[in-house]
CSV table of C-alpha atoms in Angstrom, one decimal:
chain,number,residue,atom,x,y,z
A,1,UNK,CA,-30.4,71.5,8.2
A,2,UNK,CA,-30.9,73.2,4.9
A,3,UNK,CA,-31.2,71.3,1.6
A,4,UNK,CA,-28.1,73.0,0.2
A,5,UNK,CA,-26.1,71.9,3.2
A,6,UNK,CA,-27.4,68.3,2.9
A,7,UNK,CA,-26.7,68.3,-0.8
A,8,UNK,CA,-23.1,69.5,-0.1
A,9,UNK,CA,-22.6,66.7,2.5
A,10,UNK,CA,-24.1,64.1,0.1
A,11,UNK,CA,-21.6,65.1,-2.5
A,12,UNK,CA,-18.8,64.8,-0.1
A,13,UNK,CA,-19.8,61.3,1.0
A,14,UNK,CA,-20.5,60.2,-2.5
A,15,UNK,CA,-17.0,61.4,-3.5
A,16,UNK,CA,-15.5,59.5,-0.5
A,17,UNK,CA,-17.4,56.3,-1.3
A,18,UNK,CA,-15.1,55.1,-4.1
A,19,UNK,CA,-11.8,53.3,-3.6
A,20,UNK,CA,-10.1,55.0,-6.6
A,21,UNK,CA,-11.0,58.4,-5.3
A,22,UNK,CA,-9.8,57.5,-1.8
A,23,UNK,CA,-6.5,56.5,-3.4
A,24,UNK,CA,-6.3,59.8,-5.2
A,25,UNK,CA,-6.9,61.7,-2.0
A,26,UNK,CA,-4.3,59.6,-0.2
A,27,UNK,CA,-1.7,60.3,-2.9
A,28,UNK,CA,-2.4,64.0,-2.9
A,29,UNK,CA,-2.4,64.2,0.9
A,30,UNK,CA,1.0,62.4,1.1
A,31,UNK,CA,2.7,63.9,-1.9
A,32,UNK,CA,1.2,67.3,-2.3
A,33,UNK,CA,-0.4,68.8,-5.4
A,34,UNK,CA,-0.3,66.4,-8.4
A,35,UNK,CA,-1.5,66.3,-12.0
A,36,UNK,CA,-3.9,63.7,-13.3
A,37,UNK,CA,-1.0,62.1,-15.2
A,38,UNK,CA,1.1,61.9,-12.1
A,39,UNK,CA,-1.8,60.4,-10.2
A,40,UNK,CA,-2.3,57.8,-12.9
A,41,UNK,CA,1.2,56.5,-12.7
A,42,UNK,CA,1.1,53.1,-10.9
A,43,UNK,CA,-2.7,53.2,-10.8
A,44,UNK,CA,-4.9,50.5,-12.2
A,45,UNK,CA,-6.9,53.2,-14.1
A,46,UNK,CA,-6.1,55.5,-17.0
A,47,UNK,CA,-5.3,59.2,-16.8
A,48,UNK,CA,-8.7,59.9,-18.3
A,49,UNK,CA,-10.4,57.9,-15.5
A,50,UNK,CA,-8.4,59.7,-12.9
A,51,UNK,CA,-9.5,63.0,-14.4
A,52,UNK,CA,-13.1,62.0,-14.1
A,53,UNK,CA,-12.6,61.0,-10.4
A,54,UNK,CA,-10.9,64.4,-9.9
A,55,UNK,CA,-13.9,66.2,-11.3
A,56,UNK,CA,-16.1,64.4,-8.7
A,57,UNK,CA,-13.7,65.3,-5.9
A,58,UNK,CA,-13.7,68.9,-7.2
A,59,UNK,CA,-17.5,69.1,-7.3
A,60,UNK,CA,-17.5,68.0,-3.7
A,61,UNK,CA,-14.8,70.7,-3.1
A,62,UNK,CA,-12.5,68.1,-1.5
A,63,UNK,CA,-9.8,69.1,-4.0
A,64,UNK,CA,-9.0,72.3,-6.0
A,65,UNK,CA,-6.9,72.8,-9.0
A,66,UNK,CA,-4.3,75.3,-10.1
A,67,UNK,CA,-2.8,75.7,-13.5
A,68,UNK,CA,1.0,75.9,-13.6
A,69,UNK,CA,2.2,76.4,-17.1
A,70,UNK,CA,0.6,73.6,-19.2
A,71,UNK,CA,0.0,71.4,-16.2
A,72,UNK,CA,-3.1,71.4,-13.9
A,73,UNK,CA,-2.3,70.4,-10.4
A,74,UNK,CA,-4.8,69.2,-7.9
A,75,UNK,CA,-4.4,69.8,-4.1
A,76,UNK,CA,-6.5,69.0,-1.1
A,77,UNK,CA,-8.9,71.5,0.4
A,78,UNK,CA,-8.4,70.7,4.1
A,79,UNK,CA,-11.3,72.9,5.3
A,80,UNK,CA,-13.7,70.5,3.7
A,81,UNK,CA,-12.4,67.6,5.8
A,82,UNK,CA,-13.1,69.8,8.8
A,83,UNK,CA,-16.7,69.9,7.6
A,84,UNK,CA,-16.8,66.1,7.3
A,85,UNK,CA,-15.3,65.7,10.8
A,86,UNK,CA,-17.9,68.1,12.3
A,87,UNK,CA,-20.7,66.2,10.6
A,88,UNK,CA,-19.4,62.8,11.8
A,89,UNK,CA,-18.8,64.2,15.3
A,90,UNK,CA,-22.5,65.4,15.5
A,91,UNK,CA,-23.7,62.0,14.3
A,92,UNK,CA,-21.5,60.3,16.9
A,93,UNK,CA,-22.7,62.5,19.7
A,94,UNK,CA,-26.3,61.7,18.8
A,95,UNK,CA,-25.5,58.0,18.9
A,96,UNK,CA,-23.7,58.4,22.2
A,97,UNK,CA,-26.7,60.1,23.7
A,98,UNK,CA,-29.1,57.4,22.4
A,99,UNK,CA,-26.9,54.6,23.8
A,100,UNK,CA,-26.6,56.4,27.1
A,101,UNK,CA,-30.4,56.6,27.3
A,102,UNK,CA,-30.6,52.9,26.5
A,103,UNK,CA,-28.0,52.0,29.1
A,104,UNK,CA,-29.8,54.1,31.7
A,105,UNK,CA,-33.1,52.5,31.0
A,106,UNK,CA,-31.6,49.0,31.2
A,107,UNK,CA,-29.9,49.7,34.5
A,108,UNK,CA,-33.0,51.2,36.1
A,109,UNK,CA,-34.8,48.8,38.4
A,110,UNK,CA,-38.1,47.5,37.0
A,111,UNK,CA,-40.9,48.9,39.3
A,112,UNK,CA,-42.9,45.6,39.0
A,113,UNK,CA,-40.0,43.5,39.9
A,114,UNK,CA,-39.1,45.7,42.8
A,115,UNK,CA,-42.7,45.7,44.2
A,116,UNK,CA,-42.7,41.8,44.3
A,117,UNK,CA,-39.7,41.7,46.5
């Protein structure tokens, strides 16, 4: 895996590793494109804090923005979540293979025990 790809994945997981950013993503995914002000309504953080979280999400390319008049709206970039899913599926497959090897080795009869029978 290239360093650039690993860096991109690290940015994604860093961005997903914060409860406020997860809340922002949940709101955008359920309500569609929203401004930082709209995302701050009902939140425990200020609009400025939401804007900072949106910058982190944007650097990870999990959201993109579009200017509509005087308002900047943020929307999900669903293709990035496909990248996350592919990465997690690959990790899961490696663990499944490792666990299968462990299970197989535990179920194989021990040659020393078998020869003593």
